[in-house]
XYZ file of C-alpha atoms in Angstrom:
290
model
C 92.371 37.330 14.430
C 88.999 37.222 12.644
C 87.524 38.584 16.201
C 89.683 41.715 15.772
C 88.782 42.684 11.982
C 85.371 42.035 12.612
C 85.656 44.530 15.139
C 87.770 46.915 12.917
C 84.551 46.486 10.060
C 82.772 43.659 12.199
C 81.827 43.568 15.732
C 84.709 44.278 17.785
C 86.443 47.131 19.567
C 88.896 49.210 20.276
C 90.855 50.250 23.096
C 89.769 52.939 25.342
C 88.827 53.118 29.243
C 85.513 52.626 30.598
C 84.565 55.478 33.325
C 81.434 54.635 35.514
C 78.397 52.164 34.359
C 75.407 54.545 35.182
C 72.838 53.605 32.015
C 72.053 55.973 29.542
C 69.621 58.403 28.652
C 66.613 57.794 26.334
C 65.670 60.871 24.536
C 64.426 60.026 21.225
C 62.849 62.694 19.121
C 61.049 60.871 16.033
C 59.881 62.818 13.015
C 59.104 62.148 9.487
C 62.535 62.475 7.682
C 61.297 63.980 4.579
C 59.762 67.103 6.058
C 61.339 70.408 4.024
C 63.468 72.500 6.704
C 62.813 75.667 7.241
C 64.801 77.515 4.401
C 66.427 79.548 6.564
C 67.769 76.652 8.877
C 69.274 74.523 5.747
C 70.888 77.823 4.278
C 73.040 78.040 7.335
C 73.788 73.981 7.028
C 77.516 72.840 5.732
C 78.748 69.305 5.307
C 82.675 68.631 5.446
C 84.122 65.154 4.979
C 87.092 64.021 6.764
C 89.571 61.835 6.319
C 89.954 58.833 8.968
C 91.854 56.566 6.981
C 92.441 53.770 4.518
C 91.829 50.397 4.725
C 92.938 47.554 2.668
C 90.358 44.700 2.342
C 92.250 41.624 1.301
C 89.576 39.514 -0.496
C 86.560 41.836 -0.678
C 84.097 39.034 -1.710
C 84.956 36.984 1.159
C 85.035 39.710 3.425
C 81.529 41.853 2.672
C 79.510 38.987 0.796
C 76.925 36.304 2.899
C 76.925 34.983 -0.765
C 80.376 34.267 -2.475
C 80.379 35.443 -5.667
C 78.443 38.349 -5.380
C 81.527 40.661 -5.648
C 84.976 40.239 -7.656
C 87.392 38.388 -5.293
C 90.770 39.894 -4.411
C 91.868 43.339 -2.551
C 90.017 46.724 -2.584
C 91.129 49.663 -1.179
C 87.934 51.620 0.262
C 88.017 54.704 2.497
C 87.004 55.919 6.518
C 85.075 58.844 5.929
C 83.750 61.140 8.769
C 81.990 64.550 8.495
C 81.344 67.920 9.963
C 78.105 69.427 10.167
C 78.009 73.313 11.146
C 74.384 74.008 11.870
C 75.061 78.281 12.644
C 76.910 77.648 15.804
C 76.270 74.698 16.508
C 78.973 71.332 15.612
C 77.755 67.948 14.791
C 80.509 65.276 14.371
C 79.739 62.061 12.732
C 81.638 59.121 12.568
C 85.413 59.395 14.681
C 86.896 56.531 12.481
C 90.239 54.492 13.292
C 92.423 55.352 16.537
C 94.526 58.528 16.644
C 97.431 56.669 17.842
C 97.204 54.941 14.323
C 98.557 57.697 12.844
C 101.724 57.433 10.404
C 101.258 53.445 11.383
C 100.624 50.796 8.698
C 98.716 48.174 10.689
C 98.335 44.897 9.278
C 95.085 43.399 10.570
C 95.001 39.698 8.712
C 92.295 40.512 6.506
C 92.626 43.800 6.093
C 95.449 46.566 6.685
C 94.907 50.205 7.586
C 97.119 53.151 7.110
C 95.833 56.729 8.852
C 97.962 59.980 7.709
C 96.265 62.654 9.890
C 93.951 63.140 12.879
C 90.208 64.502 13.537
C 91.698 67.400 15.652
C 94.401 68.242 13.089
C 91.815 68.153 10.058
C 89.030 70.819 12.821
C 91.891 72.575 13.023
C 92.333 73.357 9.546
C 88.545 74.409 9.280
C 89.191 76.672 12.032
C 87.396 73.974 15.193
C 89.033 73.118 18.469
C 87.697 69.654 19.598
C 86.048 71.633 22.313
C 83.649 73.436 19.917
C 82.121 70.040 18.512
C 79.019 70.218 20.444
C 77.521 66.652 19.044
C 79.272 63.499 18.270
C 77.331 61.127 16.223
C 77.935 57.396 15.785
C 76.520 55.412 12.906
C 77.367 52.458 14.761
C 79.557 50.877 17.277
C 82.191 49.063 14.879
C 85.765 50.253 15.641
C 85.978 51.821 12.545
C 83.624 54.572 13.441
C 84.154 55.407 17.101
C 88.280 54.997 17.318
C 88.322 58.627 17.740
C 85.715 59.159 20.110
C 86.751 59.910 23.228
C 89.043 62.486 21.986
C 85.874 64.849 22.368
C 84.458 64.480 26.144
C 82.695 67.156 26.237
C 80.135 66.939 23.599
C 76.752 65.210 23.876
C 77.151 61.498 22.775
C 74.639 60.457 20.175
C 74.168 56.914 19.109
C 71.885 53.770 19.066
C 70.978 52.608 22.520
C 72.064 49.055 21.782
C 74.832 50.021 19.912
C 75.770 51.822 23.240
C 74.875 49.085 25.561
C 76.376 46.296 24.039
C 80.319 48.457 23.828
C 80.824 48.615 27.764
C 83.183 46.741 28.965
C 87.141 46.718 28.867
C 87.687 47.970 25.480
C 84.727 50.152 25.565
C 85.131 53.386 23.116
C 82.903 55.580 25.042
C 84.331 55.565 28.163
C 84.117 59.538 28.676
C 80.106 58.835 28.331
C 79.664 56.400 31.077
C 79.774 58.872 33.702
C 76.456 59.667 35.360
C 76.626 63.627 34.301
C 77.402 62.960 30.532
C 75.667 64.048 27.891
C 74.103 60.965 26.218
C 71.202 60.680 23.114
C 70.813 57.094 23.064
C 68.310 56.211 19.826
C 65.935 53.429 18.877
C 64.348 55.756 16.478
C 65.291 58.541 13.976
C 66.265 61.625 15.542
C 65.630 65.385 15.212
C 69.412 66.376 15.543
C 69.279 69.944 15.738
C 65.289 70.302 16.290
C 63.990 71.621 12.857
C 64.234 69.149 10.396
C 67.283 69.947 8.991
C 69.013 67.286 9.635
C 67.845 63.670 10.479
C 69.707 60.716 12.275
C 67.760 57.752 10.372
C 67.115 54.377 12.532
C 68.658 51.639 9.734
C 69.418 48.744 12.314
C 70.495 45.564 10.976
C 74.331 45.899 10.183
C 74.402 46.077 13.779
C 71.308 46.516 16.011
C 70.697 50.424 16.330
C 72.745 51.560 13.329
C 72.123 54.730 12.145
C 72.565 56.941 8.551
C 72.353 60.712 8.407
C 70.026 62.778 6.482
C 71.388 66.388 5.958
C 69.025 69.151 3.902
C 71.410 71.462 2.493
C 70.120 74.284 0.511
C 72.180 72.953 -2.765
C 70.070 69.530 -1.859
C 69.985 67.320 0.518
C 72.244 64.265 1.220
C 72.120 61.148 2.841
C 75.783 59.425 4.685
C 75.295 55.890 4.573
C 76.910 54.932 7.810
C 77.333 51.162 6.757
C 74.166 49.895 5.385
C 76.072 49.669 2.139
C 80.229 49.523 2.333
C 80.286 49.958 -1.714
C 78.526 50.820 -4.670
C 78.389 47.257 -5.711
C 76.473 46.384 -2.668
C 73.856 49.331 -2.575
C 73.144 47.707 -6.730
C 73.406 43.969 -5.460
C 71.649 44.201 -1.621
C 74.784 43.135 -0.675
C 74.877 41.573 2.891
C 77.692 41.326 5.178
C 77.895 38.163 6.965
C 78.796 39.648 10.013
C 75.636 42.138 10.318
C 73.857 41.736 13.217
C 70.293 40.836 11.074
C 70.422 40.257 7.808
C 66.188 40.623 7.404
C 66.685 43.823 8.800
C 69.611 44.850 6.912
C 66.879 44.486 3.894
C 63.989 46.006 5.445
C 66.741 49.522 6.377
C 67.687 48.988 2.785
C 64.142 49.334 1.438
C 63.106 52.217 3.901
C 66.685 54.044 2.468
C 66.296 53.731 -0.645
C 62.398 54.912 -0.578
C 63.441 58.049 1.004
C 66.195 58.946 -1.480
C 64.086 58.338 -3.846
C 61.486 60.441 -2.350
C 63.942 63.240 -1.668
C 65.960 63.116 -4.448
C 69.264 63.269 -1.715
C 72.900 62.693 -3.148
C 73.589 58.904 -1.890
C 77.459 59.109 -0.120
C 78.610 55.846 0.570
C 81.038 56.521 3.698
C 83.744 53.305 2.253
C 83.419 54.087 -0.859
C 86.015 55.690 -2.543
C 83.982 56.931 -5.843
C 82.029 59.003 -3.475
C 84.547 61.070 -2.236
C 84.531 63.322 -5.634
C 80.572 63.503 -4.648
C 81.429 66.123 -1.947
C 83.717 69.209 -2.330
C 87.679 68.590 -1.510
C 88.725 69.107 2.296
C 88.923 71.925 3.623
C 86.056 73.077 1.630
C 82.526 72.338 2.592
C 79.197 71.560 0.578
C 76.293 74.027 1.368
């Protein structure tokens, strides 16, 4: 059982066919993260958050803490967020959360539980997106958590750590669709140019696992910086929290240092993606921040 929650906020994965073993792509595009975007290019940026669903975490200090103690013990609820970037005409989804098949399900995982009242397709549809027009999907990392949704969107250009990628084939592998020799894959083992301009920066954090990746986005009310899972709370992002299921916990620090420089550097609004206080941080679905 501890297998499968580690792989629910761990290591594991979820369901989902595997379709060819061709090896991906390598097209990283570094640049330095805090380079102003051209004003015109973050005018036309907008950041929605989604919601892909609630976990449950049954003894938080046990769960996210390498040290017991750090945090108070007992339950927490914390959140699954995912977001839509619009970049003009262009669709950037990051993060696909917990399986859509979840939905309407309470699932009781052992050390955590998970309840999911509504889809990635239903909430694009409500913003007025098909999953056809999301042109990008972007994983912070491979925990089942983040990519349950995934393959829901076969058409878009995969982009995601390359170990990350490399280390999720097999039986249960999430991004089947993306195996394929004629997909469209951006495997990473730097920070990446998303869109080309600046405007909005996939951030090489590894250590929670080992090509994890936040998200810088420069809007023109300021810019803002999605965690993925370098921190899972506030507590954690104030404490260096480690998790003792990341994949390095020296490089957990080091990503923590490099983050926290260039927030500080860019003054960005900090969104933790399981925190719940952060929510109120962004404007309420279906509205977007600009």
């Amino acid at each position: 059982m501890r297998s499968l929650i580690l792989g629910l906020l761990g290591s594991a994965v979820i369901a989902a066919s595997a379709c060819g073993t061709s090896a991906p792509s390598t097209n990283n595009e570094t640049a330095t993260a805090n380079q102003p975007a051209p004003a015109q290019q973050a005018a036309g940026l907008s950041l929605t958050r989604l919601d892909c669903g609630t976990p449950t975490i049954k003894n938080f200090d046990k769960f996210f803490s390498d040290k017991p103690g750090l945090y108070e013990p007992g339950p927490r609820v914390i959140t699954d967020s995912c977001y839509v970037i619009r970049h003009g005409d262009q669709v950037l989804l990051w993060d696909t959360g917990f399986p859509a098949a979840w939905k309407g399900q309470d699932k009781d995982l052992g050390e955590l539980s998970v309840k999911q009242d509504k889809t990635i397709a239903e909430q694009l549809e409500q913003i007025g997106l098909k999953p056809f027009d999301v042109d990008i999907v972007g994983i912070s990392h491979m925990h089942a958590d983040h990519t349950g949704q995934a393959a829901e969107f076969p058409n878009a250009e995969l982009l995601i750590g390359t170990k990350d990628f490399e280390q999720t084939k097999g039986k249960d592998d999430p991004f089947g669709p993306w195996r394929k020799e004629v997909a469209k894959v951006h495997s990473a083992e730097g920070d990446v140019d998303v869109f080309g301009d600046g405007s909005v920066m996939a951030l090489h954090l590894p250590g929670h696992t080992p090509d994890h990746m936040a998200l810088l986005v420069k809007l023109a009310s300021g810019p803002v910086l999605l965690t993925g899972d370098l921190y899972h709370s506030r507590e954690a992002r104030e404490k260096r929290g480690v998790p003792p299921f990341n994949a390095s916990r020296e490089q957990t620090l080091q990503s923590m240092d490099t983050f926290e420089k260039l927030a500080k550097e860019t003054g960005a609004k900090v969104i933790i993606q399981h925190e719940p206080r952060d929510i109120p941080l962004l404007p309420a679905f279906p509205a977007a921040a600009k």
